[in-house]
Coordinates of C-alpha atoms in Angstrom, one line a residue:
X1 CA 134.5 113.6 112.9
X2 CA 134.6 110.2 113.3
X3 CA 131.7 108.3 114.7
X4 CA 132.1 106.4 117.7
X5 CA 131.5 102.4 117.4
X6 CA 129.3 100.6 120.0
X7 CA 129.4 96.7 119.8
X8 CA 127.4 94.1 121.9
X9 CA 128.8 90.3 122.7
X10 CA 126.3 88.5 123.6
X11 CA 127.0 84.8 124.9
X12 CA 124.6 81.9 123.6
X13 CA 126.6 79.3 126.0
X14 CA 125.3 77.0 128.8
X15 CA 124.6 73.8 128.6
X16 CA 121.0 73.7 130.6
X17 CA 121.6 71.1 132.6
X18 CA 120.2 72.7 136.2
X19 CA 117.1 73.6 133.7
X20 CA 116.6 70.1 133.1
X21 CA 116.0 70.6 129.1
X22 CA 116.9 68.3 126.3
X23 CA 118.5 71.0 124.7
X24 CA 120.5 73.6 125.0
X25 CA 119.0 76.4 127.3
X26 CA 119.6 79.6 124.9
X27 CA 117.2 78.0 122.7
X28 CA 114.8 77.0 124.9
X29 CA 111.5 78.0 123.9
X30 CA 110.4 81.3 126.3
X31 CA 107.1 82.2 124.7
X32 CA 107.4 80.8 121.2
X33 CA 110.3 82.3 120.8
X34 CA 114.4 80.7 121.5
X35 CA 115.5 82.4 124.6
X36 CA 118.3 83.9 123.1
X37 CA 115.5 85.6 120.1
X38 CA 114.8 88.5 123.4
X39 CA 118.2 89.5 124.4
X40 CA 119.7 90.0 120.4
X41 CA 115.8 92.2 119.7
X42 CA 117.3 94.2 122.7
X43 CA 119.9 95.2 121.3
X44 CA 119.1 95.0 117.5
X45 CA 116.6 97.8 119.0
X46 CA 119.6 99.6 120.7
X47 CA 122.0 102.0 119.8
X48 CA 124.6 99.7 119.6
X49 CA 126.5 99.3 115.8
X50 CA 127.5 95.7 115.7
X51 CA 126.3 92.6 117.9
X52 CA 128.6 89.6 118.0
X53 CA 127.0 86.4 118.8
X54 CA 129.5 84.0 120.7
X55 CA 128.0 80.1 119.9
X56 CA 129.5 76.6 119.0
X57 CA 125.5 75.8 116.8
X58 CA 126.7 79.1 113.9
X59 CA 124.5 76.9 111.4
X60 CA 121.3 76.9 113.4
X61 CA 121.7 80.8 115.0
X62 CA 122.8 82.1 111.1
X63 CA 119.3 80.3 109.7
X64 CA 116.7 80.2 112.7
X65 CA 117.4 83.1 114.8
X66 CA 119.8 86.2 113.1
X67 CA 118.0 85.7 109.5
X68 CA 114.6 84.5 110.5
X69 CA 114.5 87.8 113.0
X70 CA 116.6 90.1 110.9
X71 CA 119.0 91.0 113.3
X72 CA 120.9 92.5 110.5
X73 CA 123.4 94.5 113.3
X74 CA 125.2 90.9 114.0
X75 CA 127.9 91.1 111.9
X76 CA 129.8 87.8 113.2
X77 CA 128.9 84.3 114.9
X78 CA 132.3 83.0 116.7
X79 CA 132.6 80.0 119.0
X80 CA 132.9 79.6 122.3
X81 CA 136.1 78.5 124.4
X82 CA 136.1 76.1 127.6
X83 CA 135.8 79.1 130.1
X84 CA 133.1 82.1 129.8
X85 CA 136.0 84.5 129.7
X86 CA 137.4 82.3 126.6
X87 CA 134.3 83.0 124.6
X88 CA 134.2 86.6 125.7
X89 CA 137.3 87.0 124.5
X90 CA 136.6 85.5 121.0
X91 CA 133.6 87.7 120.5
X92 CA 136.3 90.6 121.4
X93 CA 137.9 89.6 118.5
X94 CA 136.0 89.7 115.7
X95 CA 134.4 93.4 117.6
X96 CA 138.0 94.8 116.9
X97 CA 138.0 98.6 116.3
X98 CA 134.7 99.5 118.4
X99 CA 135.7 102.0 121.2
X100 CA 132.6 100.6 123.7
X101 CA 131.6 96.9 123.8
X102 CA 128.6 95.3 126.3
X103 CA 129.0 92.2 126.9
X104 CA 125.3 90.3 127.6
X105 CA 124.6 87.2 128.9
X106 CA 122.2 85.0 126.0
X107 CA 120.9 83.7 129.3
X108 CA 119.2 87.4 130.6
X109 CA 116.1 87.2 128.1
X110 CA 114.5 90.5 129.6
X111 CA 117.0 92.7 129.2
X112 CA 115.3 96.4 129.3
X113 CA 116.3 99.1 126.1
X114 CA 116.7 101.7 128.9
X115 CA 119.5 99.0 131.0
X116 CA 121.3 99.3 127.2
X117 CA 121.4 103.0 126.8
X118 CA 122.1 103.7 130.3
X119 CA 125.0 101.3 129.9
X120 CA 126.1 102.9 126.6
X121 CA 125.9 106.4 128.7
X122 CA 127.5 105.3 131.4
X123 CA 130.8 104.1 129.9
X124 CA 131.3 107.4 128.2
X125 CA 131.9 108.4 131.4
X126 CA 133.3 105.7 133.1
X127 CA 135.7 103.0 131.5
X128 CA 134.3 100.1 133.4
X129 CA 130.5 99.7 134.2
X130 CA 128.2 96.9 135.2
X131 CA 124.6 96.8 136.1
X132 CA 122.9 95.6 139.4
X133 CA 120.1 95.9 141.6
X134 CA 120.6 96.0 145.3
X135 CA 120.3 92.6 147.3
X136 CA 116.9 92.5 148.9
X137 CA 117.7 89.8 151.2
X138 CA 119.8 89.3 154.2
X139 CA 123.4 87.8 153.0
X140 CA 125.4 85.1 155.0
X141 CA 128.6 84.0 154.7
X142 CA 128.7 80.4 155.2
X143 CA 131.8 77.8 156.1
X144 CA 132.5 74.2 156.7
X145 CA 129.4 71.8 157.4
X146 CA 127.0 74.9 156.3
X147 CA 127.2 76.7 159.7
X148 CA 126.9 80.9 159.1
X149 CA 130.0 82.2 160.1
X150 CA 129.1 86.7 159.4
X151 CA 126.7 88.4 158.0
X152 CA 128.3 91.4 155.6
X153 CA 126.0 94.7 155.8
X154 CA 123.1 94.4 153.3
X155 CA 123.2 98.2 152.5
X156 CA 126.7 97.5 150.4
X157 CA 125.5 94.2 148.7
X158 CA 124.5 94.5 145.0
X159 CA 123.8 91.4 142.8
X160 CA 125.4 92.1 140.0
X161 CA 124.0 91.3 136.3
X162 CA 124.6 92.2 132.5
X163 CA 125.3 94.5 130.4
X164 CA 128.5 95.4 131.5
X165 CA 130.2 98.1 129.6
X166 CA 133.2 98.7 129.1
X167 CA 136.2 101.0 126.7
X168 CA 137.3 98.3 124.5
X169 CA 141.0 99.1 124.8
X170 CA 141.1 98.5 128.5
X171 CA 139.4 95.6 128.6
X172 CA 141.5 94.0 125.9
X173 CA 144.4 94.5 127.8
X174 CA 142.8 93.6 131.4
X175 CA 142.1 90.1 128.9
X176 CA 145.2 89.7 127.9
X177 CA 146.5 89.6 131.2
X178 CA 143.8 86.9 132.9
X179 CA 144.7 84.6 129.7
X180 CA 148.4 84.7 130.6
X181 CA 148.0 83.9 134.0
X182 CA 144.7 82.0 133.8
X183 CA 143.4 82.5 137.2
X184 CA 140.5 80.6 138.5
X185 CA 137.2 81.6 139.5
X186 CA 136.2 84.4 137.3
X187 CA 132.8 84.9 136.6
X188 CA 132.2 87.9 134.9
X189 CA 133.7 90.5 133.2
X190 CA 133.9 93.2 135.8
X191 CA 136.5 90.8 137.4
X192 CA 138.8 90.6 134.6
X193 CA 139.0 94.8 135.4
X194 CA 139.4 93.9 139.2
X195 CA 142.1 90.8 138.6
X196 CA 144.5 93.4 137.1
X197 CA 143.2 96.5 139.0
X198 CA 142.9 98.7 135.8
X199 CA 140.3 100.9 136.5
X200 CA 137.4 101.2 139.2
X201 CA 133.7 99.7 138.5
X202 CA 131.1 101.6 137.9
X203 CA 127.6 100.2 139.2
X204 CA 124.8 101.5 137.4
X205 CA 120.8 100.5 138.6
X206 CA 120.0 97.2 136.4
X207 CA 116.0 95.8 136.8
X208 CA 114.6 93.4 139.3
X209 CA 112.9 91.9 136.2
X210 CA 116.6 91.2 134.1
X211 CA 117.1 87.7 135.8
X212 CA 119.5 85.0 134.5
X213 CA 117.2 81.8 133.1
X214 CA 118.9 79.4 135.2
X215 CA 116.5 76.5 136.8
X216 CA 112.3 75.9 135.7
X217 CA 111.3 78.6 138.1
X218 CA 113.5 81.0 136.4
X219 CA 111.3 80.1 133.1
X220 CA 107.9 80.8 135.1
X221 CA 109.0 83.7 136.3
X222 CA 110.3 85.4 132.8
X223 CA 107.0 84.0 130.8
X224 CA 105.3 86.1 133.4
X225 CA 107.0 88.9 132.8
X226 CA 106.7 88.7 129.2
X227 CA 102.8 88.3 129.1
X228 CA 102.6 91.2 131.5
X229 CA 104.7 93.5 128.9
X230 CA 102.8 92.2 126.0
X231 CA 99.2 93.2 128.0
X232 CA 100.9 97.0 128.7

């Protein structure tokens, strides 16, 4: 019987600029380690086959990060496009002939093994899953000179983060349809599924502690959580 193939994407984009760093915020330094070094241990610890790293710096990842670490399960380093979904669908590429991929954001550093394998059990199931954790605070939806116009009901707000898992097939063909048409203001992947109304998206519980590095605080608050992992 043939064995199933699992592959991860995981983006090493951004540019850093709201983190106010000279460089480049997937190699930011988050404990002595690049940023992107925690999310790629993640899932070189997984069950996942094959990890594609999507990065414009192939040089510096190939020699400092995937060797240096021996993430031997990336198999290729691709470049990114101009839009997230263009470097998504470049790492899609080059995972040709898995049936699951998870895409990851580089930018989640404290991505769990047990968000992974529930993702990789979930989408066995379900053709289109994403992680989240339910919003904790009170939601408003704000219009012209920042006046609150409503307030949607708290108890069907999740923020949603990455993994997000999905049968390689459909969302292939969800992609090919959003690069067509090229609509704007898509932010992840579980809106290329929703553009083209393909299939219904699973949520799955994600962590509190899988946060997206995206301003200084953000850094504080993953080095804590790292030193507090190390102690346990």
């Amino acid at each position: 019987m043939k064995k199933e193939i699992i592959a991860a994407v995981v983006l090493a984009g951004g540019s850093g600029t709201r983190l106010g760093t000279s460089c480049k915020k997937q190699y930011v330094s988050l404990n002595g380690k690049p940023m992107i070094y925690y999310a790629l241990k993640a899932f070189q610890e997984s069950s996942v086959d094959r990890m594609i790293l999507v990065s414009n710096e192939p040089e510096y990842c190939r020699t400092e990060i995937i060797d240096k670490y021996r993430f031997h399960k990336t198999t290729d380093i691709v470049p990114g496009g101009a839009e997230r979904y263009d470097s998504v669908y470049a790492g899609l590429l080059a995972a040709k002939g898995c049936e699951y991929v998870l895409v990851h954001d580089g930018a989640r550093p404290l991505v769990s093994a047990e968000t992974i394998e529930a993702s990789i059990e979930a989408v066995r199931r379900h053709p289109a899953c994403v992680t989240g954790v339910p919003a904790k605070d009170t939601i408003k939806i704000v219009g012209e000179e920042n006046f609150a116009e409503s307030t949607p009901d708290r108890t069907k707000l999740w923020q949603i983060q990455t993994p997000q898992a999905f049968s390689y097939p459909l969302l292939m063909k969800a992609y090919h349809t959003v690069l067509n048409e090229q609509p704007k203001g898509i932010t992840d992947d579980a809106m290329i599924i929703e553009y083209g109304r393909y299939a219904k998206i699973k949520i799955i519980p994600g962590s509190y502690k899988n946060i997206k590095i995206t301003t200084p605080e953000d850094l504080i608050i993953a080095e804590a959580f790292l030193r507090e992992a190390g102690r346990k």
